[in-house]
């Protein structure tokens, strides 16, 4: 699966507590030769490490160990190296496995816990900055799912839609003296109402920024007959057809997408700056952890590749040596950043992943506080 499949409902399922051990394996991958030759070897080494971790963990029963290893072996056999992106994530427990190919890099890790390590999926989803694109004319409407990795058709909620074909009316043309504009037709208005209904359902199920591509009369009429397209963050007034390709749409949307991404990054930084000046700011792992636990964080910003192993002592976090593992110290949290992100999402907090070193002065993560 890829990040487009990560709906809020699926993320909630993945974050659910499971019988120990739930195994998460992550590793960077490569799209092309010759670099991708190392991926299979790296995966075999991580599978061996996972097996050793399962064997050495006294909390894992013989039955659970055997079942998880079997699920992991099935997952590895199903990995398609031809579809490799920037990273591979495998989840496995005693009953199932999942394979995720992500467009953002992830470190080599094997984690045993009572839930799956979803941070890399959340980071990839956030980093990909998913958006919708609606390609529109009086005759068609096509929906595309976009990320930083590209654009692809999205057949859902009736899309793509084609307007019912209306036969020419020679008598009407003789009376009026010309063929009427498609955008003055009640049939076109009805068609765009159907488009509006489908788009509204898409945005309700998976809210994302929306971009529109079409001639000005088509976009204007869609605004007139419905509400779903009015909050669009970008528009390209370019005629499209049912055969307009994803690369053609991306080219037309290039300036709008660049502007939107710059604005999004500046907006996060601005919120952090305002919070800092108004003393509604928390910085560093321990402070942000406490704010999230107390439900005071409204936004947390985390550097993309920040991770830290800690020991929880009296409600505070103490960094520990990377050689220490939970199997030798039950108080150690192997990826407290992932746990923090999960807790923040549970409490309705917004999570943003930002560029490495952009929060170096604040311990690699920061929060805007609600109170």
Coordinates of C-alpha atoms in Angstrom, one line a residue:
X1 CA 0.0 0.0 0.0
X2 CA 1.0 3.6 -0.4
X3 CA 0.2 6.8 1.5
X4 CA -3.0 7.4 -0.5
X5 CA -4.4 4.4 1.3
X6 CA -3.8 5.9 4.7
X7 CA -7.3 7.2 5.6
X8 CA -8.1 8.4 9.1
X9 CA -10.0 5.2 9.8
X10 CA -7.2 2.9 8.7
X11 CA -4.7 4.9 10.7
X12 CA -6.9 4.5 13.8
X13 CA -6.9 0.7 13.2
X14 CA -3.1 0.6 12.8
X15 CA -2.7 2.5 16.0
X16 CA -4.9 0.2 18.0
X17 CA -3.4 -1.8 20.9
X18 CA -2.6 -5.4 19.8
X19 CA -1.4 -8.5 21.6
X20 CA 2.4 -8.3 22.2
X21 CA 4.4 -8.4 20.0
X22 CA 3.3 -6.3 17.1
X23 CA 6.4 -6.1 14.9
X24 CA 7.3 -3.0 12.8
X25 CA 10.2 -3.2 10.3
X26 CA 11.3 -0.1 8.4
X27 CA 14.2 0.5 6.0
X28 CA 15.2 2.9 3.2
X29 CA 14.8 1.6 -0.4
X30 CA 15.9 2.8 -3.8
X31 CA 13.8 3.2 -7.0
X32 CA 16.5 2.5 -9.5
X33 CA 19.6 0.4 -10.3
X34 CA 22.3 0.1 -9.2
X35 CA 21.3 1.4 -5.8
X36 CA 18.4 -0.9 -5.4
X37 CA 20.6 -4.0 -5.5
X38 CA 21.4 -3.5 -1.8
X39 CA 17.7 -3.5 -0.8
X40 CA 17.2 -7.2 -0.8
X41 CA 20.3 -7.8 1.3
X42 CA 19.3 -5.1 3.7
X43 CA 15.8 -6.6 4.1
X44 CA 17.2 -10.1 4.8
X45 CA 19.5 -8.7 7.5
X46 CA 16.6 -6.9 9.1
X47 CA 14.4 -10.0 9.0
X48 CA 17.3 -11.9 10.8
X49 CA 17.5 -9.1 13.4
X50 CA 13.7 -9.3 13.9
X51 CA 14.0 -13.1 14.4
X52 CA 16.8 -12.6 16.9
X53 CA 14.8 -10.0 18.8
X54 CA 11.8 -12.2 19.0
X55 CA 13.9 -15.1 20.2
X56 CA 15.6 -13.1 22.9
X57 CA 12.5 -11.3 24.3
X58 CA 11.2 -13.2 27.4
X59 CA 7.7 -11.6 26.9
X60 CA 7.2 -13.4 23.6
X61 CA 5.7 -16.9 23.9
X62 CA 6.7 -19.7 21.6
X63 CA 3.4 -19.7 19.8
X64 CA 3.5 -15.9 19.3
X65 CA 7.1 -16.1 18.1
X66 CA 6.3 -18.7 15.5
X67 CA 3.2 -17.0 14.3
X68 CA 4.8 -13.5 13.9
X69 CA 7.8 -15.0 12.1
X70 CA 5.5 -16.8 9.7
X71 CA 3.6 -13.6 8.9
X72 CA 6.9 -11.7 8.4
X73 CA 8.1 -14.4 6.0
X74 CA 4.9 -14.1 4.0
X75 CA 5.3 -10.3 3.8
X76 CA 8.9 -10.5 2.6
X77 CA 7.9 -13.0 -0.1
X78 CA 5.3 -10.5 -1.3
X79 CA 7.5 -7.4 -1.4
X80 CA 7.8 -6.2 -5.0
X81 CA 11.1 -4.5 -5.5
X82 CA 10.0 -3.0 -8.8
X83 CA 7.5 -0.8 -6.9
X84 CA 10.1 0.5 -4.5
X85 CA 10.0 4.1 -3.5
X86 CA 12.1 5.8 -0.8
X87 CA 11.3 3.4 2.1
X88 CA 9.6 0.1 3.0
X89 CA 7.5 -0.5 6.1
X90 CA 6.3 -4.0 7.1
X91 CA 3.8 -4.6 9.9
X92 CA 3.3 -8.1 11.3
X93 CA 1.6 -9.7 14.3
X94 CA 0.4 -13.2 14.9
X95 CA -2.6 -12.8 12.6
X96 CA -1.7 -10.5 9.7
X97 CA 0.9 -8.5 7.9
X98 CA 0.9 -5.3 5.9
X99 CA 3.4 -3.9 3.4
X100 CA 3.7 -0.1 2.8
X101 CA 5.9 1.5 0.1
X102 CA 6.5 5.2 1.1
X103 CA 7.8 8.2 -0.9
X104 CA 9.9 9.4 2.1
X105 CA 12.9 7.8 3.5
X106 CA 12.8 5.9 6.8
X107 CA 15.7 4.5 9.0
X108 CA 16.5 0.9 9.5
X109 CA 14.5 -0.2 12.5
X110 CA 12.9 -3.3 14.1
X111 CA 10.5 -2.4 16.8
X112 CA 8.5 -4.8 19.0
X113 CA 5.6 -3.2 20.8
X114 CA 1.8 -3.5 21.5
X115 CA 1.0 -1.4 18.5
X116 CA 2.4 -0.7 15.1
X117 CA 5.0 2.0 14.5
X118 CA 2.9 4.4 12.3
X119 CA 5.1 7.4 12.6
X120 CA 6.7 6.8 9.2
X121 CA 3.3 6.5 7.6
X122 CA 2.0 9.7 9.2
X123 CA 5.3 11.5 8.3
X124 CA 5.0 10.3 4.7
X125 CA 1.4 11.3 4.5
X126 CA 2.1 14.8 5.9
X127 CA 5.3 15.2 4.0
X128 CA 3.6 14.2 0.8
X129 CA 1.1 17.0 1.4
X130 CA -1.8 15.2 -0.3
X131 CA -4.3 17.2 -2.3
X132 CA -7.1 16.7 -4.7
X133 CA -7.3 18.0 -8.3
X134 CA -10.6 18.3 -10.2
X135 CA -10.3 18.5 -14.0
X136 CA -13.5 20.1 -15.3
X137 CA -15.4 21.0 -18.4
X138 CA -19.1 21.2 -19.4
X139 CA -18.8 17.6 -20.6
X140 CA -16.6 15.8 -18.0
X141 CA -15.2 15.9 -14.5
X142 CA -12.2 13.8 -13.5
X143 CA -10.7 13.5 -10.0
X144 CA -7.0 13.1 -9.3
X145 CA -5.1 12.3 -6.1
X146 CA -1.9 14.3 -5.7
X147 CA 1.2 14.2 -3.5
X148 CA 4.7 15.5 -3.7
X149 CA 5.4 12.3 -5.7
X150 CA 3.0 13.0 -8.5
X151 CA -0.6 12.8 -9.6
X152 CA -2.8 9.9 -10.4
X153 CA -6.5 9.3 -11.4
X154 CA -8.8 8.6 -8.5
X155 CA -12.0 6.7 -9.4
X156 CA -14.3 7.2 -6.5
X157 CA -17.7 8.7 -5.7
X158 CA -18.8 8.4 -9.3
X159 CA -15.7 10.0 -10.8
X160 CA -14.9 10.3 -13.6
X161 CA -18.2 11.8 -14.6
X162 CA -19.5 12.4 -18.1
X163 CA -22.4 14.7 -19.0
X164 CA -25.4 13.1 -20.7
X165 CA -25.1 13.7 -24.5
X166 CA -27.7 16.1 -25.8
X167 CA -28.7 15.8 -29.5
X168 CA -28.6 19.0 -31.5
X169 CA -31.9 20.8 -31.9
X170 CA -31.9 22.4 -35.4
X171 CA -35.3 24.2 -34.8
X172 CA -33.9 25.8 -31.7
X173 CA -30.8 26.9 -33.6
X174 CA -33.0 28.4 -36.4
X175 CA -35.0 30.4 -33.8
X176 CA -31.9 31.7 -31.9
X177 CA -29.6 32.0 -34.8
X178 CA -26.7 30.2 -33.2
X179 CA -25.8 27.2 -31.2
X180 CA -26.3 28.1 -27.5
X181 CA -23.3 28.1 -25.1
X182 CA -22.9 24.9 -23.2
X183 CA -22.6 27.0 -20.0
X184 CA -26.1 28.5 -20.4
X185 CA -27.7 25.1 -20.6
X186 CA -29.8 23.7 -17.7
X187 CA -28.4 20.3 -18.5
X188 CA -24.9 21.6 -17.9
X189 CA -26.0 23.1 -14.6
X190 CA -27.5 19.8 -13.5
X191 CA -24.3 18.0 -14.5
X192 CA -22.2 20.4 -12.4
X193 CA -24.6 19.9 -9.5
X194 CA -23.8 16.2 -9.7
X195 CA -20.1 17.0 -9.8
X196 CA -20.6 19.2 -6.7
X197 CA -22.3 16.4 -4.8
X198 CA -19.5 13.9 -5.7
X199 CA -16.8 16.3 -4.7
X200 CA -18.5 17.2 -1.5
X201 CA -18.6 13.4 -0.6
X202 CA -14.9 13.1 -1.4
X203 CA -13.9 16.0 0.7
X204 CA -16.0 14.9 3.6
X205 CA -14.4 11.4 3.6
X206 CA -10.8 12.6 3.1
X207 CA -10.4 16.4 3.6
X208 CA -7.5 17.8 1.6
X209 CA -6.6 21.0 -0.2
X210 CA -8.4 21.2 -3.5
X211 CA -7.1 22.5 -6.9
X212 CA -9.3 23.1 -9.9
X213 CA -8.3 23.0 -13.6
X214 CA -10.8 24.1 -16.3
X215 CA -12.0 27.0 -18.4
X216 CA -13.1 30.1 -16.4
X217 CA -16.9 29.6 -17.3
X218 CA -16.8 26.0 -16.1
X219 CA -15.2 26.9 -12.8
X220 CA -17.5 29.9 -12.3
X221 CA -20.6 27.8 -13.0
X222 CA -19.5 25.1 -10.5
X223 CA -19.1 27.8 -7.8
X224 CA -22.6 29.1 -8.7
X225 CA -24.4 25.8 -8.5
X226 CA -22.6 24.3 -5.5
X227 CA -20.4 25.0 -2.5
X228 CA -17.7 22.3 -2.5
X229 CA -15.3 24.0 -4.9
X230 CA -15.4 27.5 -3.4
X231 CA -12.6 26.8 -0.8
X232 CA -10.2 25.6 -3.5
X233 CA -6.6 26.7 -2.7
X234 CA -5.6 27.0 -6.3
X235 CA -7.0 27.2 -9.8
X236 CA -5.6 26.9 -13.3
X237 CA -7.9 28.4 -16.0
X238 CA -7.0 25.9 -18.8
X239 CA -9.3 23.9 -20.9
X240 CA -9.2 20.1 -20.2
X241 CA -10.8 17.0 -21.7
X242 CA -11.5 13.6 -20.4
X243 CA -8.2 12.5 -21.9
X244 CA -6.0 15.2 -20.2
X245 CA -3.2 13.4 -18.5
X246 CA -1.8 13.7 -15.0
X247 CA 1.5 15.2 -16.2
X248 CA -0.4 17.8 -18.3
X249 CA -2.4 18.8 -15.2
X250 CA 0.7 19.0 -13.0
X251 CA 2.3 21.3 -15.5
X252 CA -0.6 23.7 -15.5
X253 CA -0.8 23.6 -11.7
X254 CA 2.9 24.1 -11.2
X255 CA 2.8 27.8 -10.1
X256 CA -0.2 27.2 -7.8
X257 CA 1.3 24.2 -6.2
X258 CA 4.6 25.9 -5.5
X259 CA 2.9 28.9 -3.9
X260 CA 0.7 26.6 -1.8
X261 CA 3.6 24.6 -0.4
X262 CA 5.6 27.8 0.4
X263 CA 2.6 29.2 2.2
X264 CA 2.0 26.0 4.2
X265 CA 5.6 26.0 5.5
X266 CA 5.5 29.7 6.3
X267 CA 2.2 29.2 8.1
X268 CA 3.6 26.6 10.4
X269 CA 6.7 28.7 11.1
X270 CA 4.5 31.7 11.7
X271 CA 2.4 29.9 14.3
X272 CA 5.5 28.7 16.1
X273 CA 6.9 32.3 16.1
X274 CA 3.7 33.8 17.4
X275 CA 3.4 31.1 20.1
X276 CA 7.0 31.8 21.2
X277 CA 6.4 35.5 21.5
X278 CA 3.1 35.0 23.4
X279 CA 4.5 32.4 25.7
X280 CA 2.2 29.7 24.5
X281 CA 5.1 27.7 23.2
X282 CA 6.8 24.5 24.4
X283 CA 10.2 23.3 23.0
X284 CA 12.1 20.1 23.5
X285 CA 11.1 16.5 24.0
X286 CA 10.2 16.6 27.7
X287 CA 8.2 19.9 27.6
X288 CA 6.3 18.8 24.5
X289 CA 5.6 15.3 25.9
X290 CA 4.1 16.9 29.0
X291 CA 2.0 19.3 27.0
X292 CA 0.6 16.5 24.8
X293 CA -0.2 14.3 27.8
X294 CA -2.1 17.1 29.5
X295 CA -4.0 17.9 26.3
X296 CA -2.5 21.5 26.1
X297 CA -0.8 21.1 22.7
X298 CA -2.8 22.4 19.7
X299 CA 0.0 21.9 17.1
X300 CA 3.3 20.0 17.3
X301 CA 6.1 20.4 14.8
X302 CA 8.7 17.6 14.6
X303 CA 11.8 17.5 12.5
X304 CA 11.4 14.7 9.8
X305 CA 14.2 12.4 11.0
X306 CA 14.3 13.1 14.7
X307 CA 14.1 10.0 16.9
X308 CA 15.1 9.4 20.5
X309 CA 15.2 6.4 22.8
X310 CA 14.3 7.4 26.4
X311 CA 13.6 6.1 29.9
X312 CA 10.4 7.5 31.6
X313 CA 11.2 8.5 35.2
X314 CA 8.7 10.2 37.4
X315 CA 6.7 11.4 34.4
X316 CA 9.8 12.9 32.7
X317 CA 12.0 11.6 29.8
X318 CA 15.6 10.8 30.1
X319 CA 17.6 10.0 26.9
X320 CA 19.4 6.6 27.0
X321 CA 22.1 4.9 25.1
X322 CA 21.0 3.4 21.7
X323 CA 22.4 0.0 22.8
X324 CA 19.8 -0.3 25.5
X325 CA 16.6 -2.1 24.4
X326 CA 13.2 -2.7 26.0
X327 CA 14.0 -6.4 26.5
X328 CA 16.8 -5.4 28.9
X329 CA 15.1 -2.4 30.5
X330 CA 11.3 -2.4 30.7
X331 CA 11.2 1.4 31.3
X332 CA 12.7 2.2 28.0
X333 CA 10.6 3.6 25.2
X334 CA 12.2 2.7 21.8
X335 CA 10.7 5.6 19.9
X336 CA 9.2 8.1 22.1
X337 CA 8.6 10.5 19.2
X338 CA 6.2 8.1 17.6
X339 CA 4.4 7.6 20.9
X340 CA 4.2 11.4 21.2
X341 CA 2.8 11.8 17.7
X342 CA 0.2 9.0 18.4
X343 CA -0.8 10.6 21.7
X344 CA -1.1 14.0 20.0
X345 CA -3.4 12.6 17.3
X346 CA -5.5 10.9 19.9
X347 CA -6.1 14.3 21.6
X348 CA -7.0 16.1 18.3
X349 CA -3.7 17.8 18.1
X350 CA -2.4 18.9 14.6
X351 CA 0.9 17.3 13.7
X352 CA 3.4 18.8 11.2
X353 CA 6.7 17.4 10.0
X354 CA 9.3 20.1 9.2
X355 CA 12.7 20.1 7.6
X356 CA 15.7 18.7 9.6
X357 CA 17.5 21.3 11.7
X358 CA 14.7 23.9 11.4
X359 CA 14.0 23.3 15.1
X360 CA 17.6 22.9 16.2
X361 CA 17.2 25.7 18.7
X362 CA 14.2 24.0 20.3
X363 CA 15.3 20.4 20.8
X364 CA 14.1 19.2 17.3
X365 CA 10.4 19.6 18.2
X366 CA 8.1 22.3 19.4
X367 CA 4.4 22.8 20.2
X368 CA 1.9 25.6 20.1
X369 CA -0.2 25.4 23.3
X370 CA -3.9 25.8 23.6
X371 CA -3.6 27.1 27.1

